[in-house]
CSV table of N, CA and C in Angstrom, one decimal:
chain,number,residue,atom,x,y,z
H,849,SER,N,-10.5,17.6,21.9
H,849,SER,CA,-9.4,17.8,21.0
H,849,SER,C,-8.1,17.1,21.4
H,850,THR,N,-8.0,17.0,22.7
H,850,THR,CA,-6.8,16.3,23.2
H,850,THR,C,-6.7,14.8,22.7
H,851,PHE,N,-7.9,14.1,22.8
H,851,PHE,CA,-7.9,12.8,22.4
H,851,PHE,C,-7.6,12.6,20.9
H,852,VAL,N,-8.1,13.5,20.1
H,852,VAL,CA,-7.9,13.4,18.6
H,852,VAL,C,-6.4,13.7,18.4
H,853,THR,N,-5.9,14.7,19.0
H,853,THR,CA,-4.5,15.1,18.8
H,853,THR,C,-3.6,14.0,19.3
H,854,ARG,N,-3.9,13.4,20.4
H,854,ARG,CA,-3.0,12.3,20.9
H,854,ARG,C,-3.0,11.1,19.9
H,855,GLN,N,-4.2,10.7,19.4
H,855,GLN,CA,-4.3,9.6,18.4
H,855,GLN,C,-3.5,10.0,17.1
H,856,LEU,N,-3.6,11.2,16.7
H,856,LEU,CA,-2.9,11.6,15.5
H,856,LEU,C,-1.4,11.6,15.7
H,857,ARG,N,-1.0,12.2,16.8
H,857,ARG,CA,0.4,12.2,17.2
H,857,ARG,C,1.1,10.9,17.2
H,858,GLU,N,0.4,9.9,17.9
H,858,GLU,CA,0.9,8.6,18.1
H,858,GLU,C,1.1,7.9,16.7
H,859,SER,N,0.1,8.1,15.9
H,859,SER,CA,0.1,7.5,14.5
H,859,SER,C,1.2,8.1,13.7
H,860,LEU,N,1.4,9.4,13.7
H,860,LEU,CA,2.5,10.1,13.0
H,860,LEU,C,3.8,9.7,13.5
H,861,GLU,N,4.0,9.6,14.8
H,861,GLU,CA,5.3,9.1,15.3
H,861,GLU,C,5.6,7.7,15.0
H,862,ARG,N,4.6,6.8,14.9
H,862,ARG,CA,4.8,5.4,14.6
H,862,ARG,C,5.1,5.3,13.1
H,863,ASN,N,4.5,6.1,12.2
H,863,ASN,CA,4.5,5.8,10.8
H,863,ASN,C,5.2,6.8,9.9
H,864,THR,N,5.8,7.8,10.5
H,864,THR,CA,6.6,8.8,9.7
H,864,THR,C,7.9,9.1,10.5
H,865,GLU,N,8.7,9.9,9.8
H,865,GLU,CA,9.9,10.4,10.4
H,865,GLU,C,9.8,11.9,10.7
H,866,LEU,N,8.6,12.4,10.8
H,866,LEU,CA,8.5,13.8,11.0
H,866,LEU,C,9.0,14.2,12.4
H,867,THR,N,9.8,15.2,12.5
H,867,THR,CA,10.4,15.6,13.8
H,867,THR,C,9.4,16.5,14.5
H,868,ASP,N,8.5,17.1,13.8
H,868,ASP,CA,7.5,18.0,14.4
H,868,ASP,C,6.1,17.4,14.4
H,869,ALA,N,6.0,16.1,14.6
H,869,ALA,CA,4.7,15.4,14.6
H,869,ALA,C,3.7,15.9,15.6
H,870,PRO,N,4.2,16.3,16.8
H,870,PRO,CA,3.2,16.8,17.8
H,870,PRO,C,2.5,18.1,17.3
H,871,THR,N,3.3,19.0,16.7
H,871,THR,CA,2.8,20.2,16.1
H,871,THR,C,1.8,20.0,15.0
H,872,ARG,N,2.2,19.1,14.1
H,872,ARG,CA,1.3,18.8,13.0
H,872,ARG,C,0.0,18.1,13.4
H,873,ALA,N,0.2,17.2,14.4
H,873,ALA,CA,-1.0,16.5,14.9
H,873,ALA,C,-2.0,17.5,15.6
H,874,ALA,N,-1.4,18.5,16.3
H,874,ALA,CA,-2.2,19.5,17.0
H,874,ALA,C,-3.0,20.3,16.0
H,875,LEU,N,-2.3,20.7,14.9
H,875,LEU,CA,-3.0,21.5,13.9
H,875,LEU,C,-4.1,20.7,13.2
H,876,ILE,N,-3.8,19.5,12.8
H,876,ILE,CA,-4.9,18.7,12.2
H,876,ILE,C,-6.0,18.4,13.2
H,877,GLY,N,-5.7,18.1,14.4
H,877,GLY,CA,-6.7,17.8,15.4
H,877,GLY,C,-7.6,19.0,15.6
H,878,ALA,N,-7.0,20.2,15.7
H,878,ALA,CA,-7.8,21.4,15.9
H,878,ALA,C,-8.7,21.7,14.7
H,879,HIS,N,-8.2,21.4,13.5
H,879,HIS,CA,-9.0,21.7,12.3
H,879,HIS,C,-10.2,20.7,12.3
H,880,LEU,N,-9.9,19.4,12.6
H,880,LEU,CA,-11.0,18.4,12.5
H,880,LEU,C,-12.1,18.7,13.6
H,881,VAL,N,-11.6,19.0,14.8
H,881,VAL,CA,-12.6,19.4,15.8
H,881,VAL,C,-13.4,20.6,15.5
H,882,GLY,N,-12.7,21.6,14.9
H,882,GLY,CA,-13.4,22.8,14.5
H,882,GLY,C,-14.5,22.6,13.4
H,883,VAL,N,-14.1,21.7,12.4
H,883,VAL,CA,-15.1,21.4,11.4
H,883,VAL,C,-16.3,20.6,12.0
H,884,ALA,N,-16.0,19.7,12.8
H,884,ALA,CA,-17.1,18.9,13.4
H,884,ALA,C,-18.0,19.8,14.3
H,885,LEU,N,-17.4,20.7,15.1
H,885,LEU,CA,-18.1,21.6,15.9
H,885,LEU,C,-19.0,22.5,15.0
H,886,SER,N,-18.5,23.0,13.9
H,886,SER,CA,-19.2,23.9,13.0
H,886,SER,C,-20.4,23.1,12.3
H,887,ARG,N,-20.1,21.9,12.0
H,887,ARG,CA,-21.1,21.2,11.2
H,887,ARG,C,-22.2,20.6,12.1
H,888,TYR,N,-21.8,20.0,13.2
H,888,TYR,CA,-22.8,19.2,14.0
H,888,TYR,C,-23.3,19.8,15.2
H,889,ILE,N,-22.6,20.8,15.8
H,889,ILE,CA,-23.0,21.5,17.0
H,889,ILE,C,-23.6,22.9,16.7
H,890,LEU,N,-22.7,23.7,16.0
H,890,LEU,CA,-23.2,25.0,15.7
H,890,LEU,C,-24.1,25.1,14.5
H,891,ARG,N,-24.0,24.0,13.7
H,891,ARG,CA,-24.9,23.9,12.5
H,891,ARG,C,-24.7,25.1,11.6
H,892,SER,N,-23.5,25.5,11.3
H,892,SER,CA,-23.1,26.6,10.4
H,892,SER,C,-23.7,26.2,9.0
H,893,PRO,N,-24.6,27.0,8.5
H,893,PRO,CA,-25.3,26.6,7.2
H,893,PRO,C,-24.3,26.3,6.1
H,894,THR,N,-23.3,27.1,5.9
H,894,THR,CA,-22.3,26.9,4.8
H,894,THR,C,-21.6,25.5,5.0
H,895,ILE,N,-21.3,25.1,6.2
H,895,ILE,CA,-20.6,23.8,6.4
H,895,ILE,C,-21.6,22.7,6.3
H,896,VAL,N,-22.8,22.9,6.9
H,896,VAL,CA,-23.8,21.9,6.9
H,896,VAL,C,-24.3,21.6,5.5
H,897,ASP,N,-24.3,22.6,4.6
H,897,ASP,CA,-24.8,22.4,3.2
H,897,ASP,C,-23.8,21.7,2.3
H,898,LEU,N,-22.6,21.6,2.7
H,898,LEU,CA,-21.6,20.9,1.9
H,898,LEU,C,-21.9,19.4,1.8
H,899,ALA,N,-21.9,18.9,0.7
H,899,ALA,CA,-22.0,17.4,0.5
H,899,ALA,C,-20.8,16.8,1.3
H,900,LEU,N,-21.0,15.6,1.9
H,900,LEU,CA,-20.0,15.0,2.6
H,900,LEU,C,-18.7,14.7,1.8
H,901,ASP,N,-18.9,14.3,0.5
H,901,ASP,CA,-17.8,14.1,-0.3
H,901,ASP,C,-16.9,15.4,-0.5
H,902,GLU,N,-17.6,16.5,-0.7
H,902,GLU,CA,-16.9,17.8,-0.9
H,902,GLU,C,-16.2,18.2,0.4
H,903,LEU,N,-16.9,18.0,1.6
H,903,LEU,CA,-16.3,18.3,2.9
H,903,LEU,C,-15.0,17.5,3.1
H,904,VAL,N,-15.1,16.2,2.8
H,904,VAL,CA,-13.9,15.3,3.0
H,904,VAL,C,-12.8,15.7,2.1
H,905,GLU,N,-13.1,16.0,0.8
H,905,GLU,CA,-12.1,16.5,-0.1
H,905,GLU,C,-11.4,17.7,0.4
H,906,ARG,N,-12.2,18.7,0.8
H,906,ARG,CA,-11.6,20.0,1.2
H,906,ARG,C,-10.8,19.8,2.5
H,907,VAL,N,-11.3,19.2,3.5
H,907,VAL,CA,-10.7,19.0,4.8
H,907,VAL,C,-9.4,18.1,4.6
H,908,GLY,N,-9.6,17.1,3.8
H,908,GLY,CA,-8.5,16.2,3.5
H,908,GLY,C,-7.3,16.9,2.9
H,909,ALA,N,-7.6,17.8,2.0
H,909,ALA,CA,-6.5,18.6,1.3
H,909,ALA,C,-5.8,19.5,2.3
H,910,THR,N,-6.5,20.0,3.3
H,910,THR,CA,-5.9,20.8,4.3
H,910,THR,C,-5.1,20.0,5.2
H,911,ALA,N,-5.6,18.8,5.6
H,911,ALA,CA,-4.8,17.9,6.5
H,911,ALA,C,-3.5,17.5,5.8
H,912,GLN,N,-3.7,17.2,4.5
H,912,GLN,CA,-2.5,16.8,3.7
H,912,GLN,C,-1.4,17.9,3.7
H,913,ALA,N,-1.9,19.2,3.6
H,913,ALA,CA,-1.0,20.3,3.6
H,913,ALA,C,-0.2,20.4,4.9
H,914,TYR,N,-0.9,20.1,6.0
H,914,TYR,CA,-0.2,20.1,7.3
H,914,TYR,C,0.9,19.0,7.4
H,915,LEU,N,0.7,17.9,6.6
H,915,LEU,CA,1.7,16.8,6.6
H,915,LEU,C,2.8,17.0,5.6
H,916,SER,N,2.7,17.9,4.7
H,916,SER,CA,3.7,18.1,3.6
H,916,SER,C,4.8,19.1,4.1
H,917,ASP,N,5.9,18.8,3.6
H,917,ASP,CA,7.1,19.7,3.9
H,917,ASP,C,7.2,20.8,2.9
């Protein structure tokens, strides 16, 4: 999760004027790692059964919410 968060934070700091980029990056990173863990490691049936397009749409909407003011 640290790697994901660092990559996100660096990108947000370079490309936005968000003053709380580290917090937002940490939230998005935790969410992405949690979804990946649930889908590919824990094999949670509800998450595994989602079509990739639907998963991307739902997770993307949540990530976008973390970036919105």
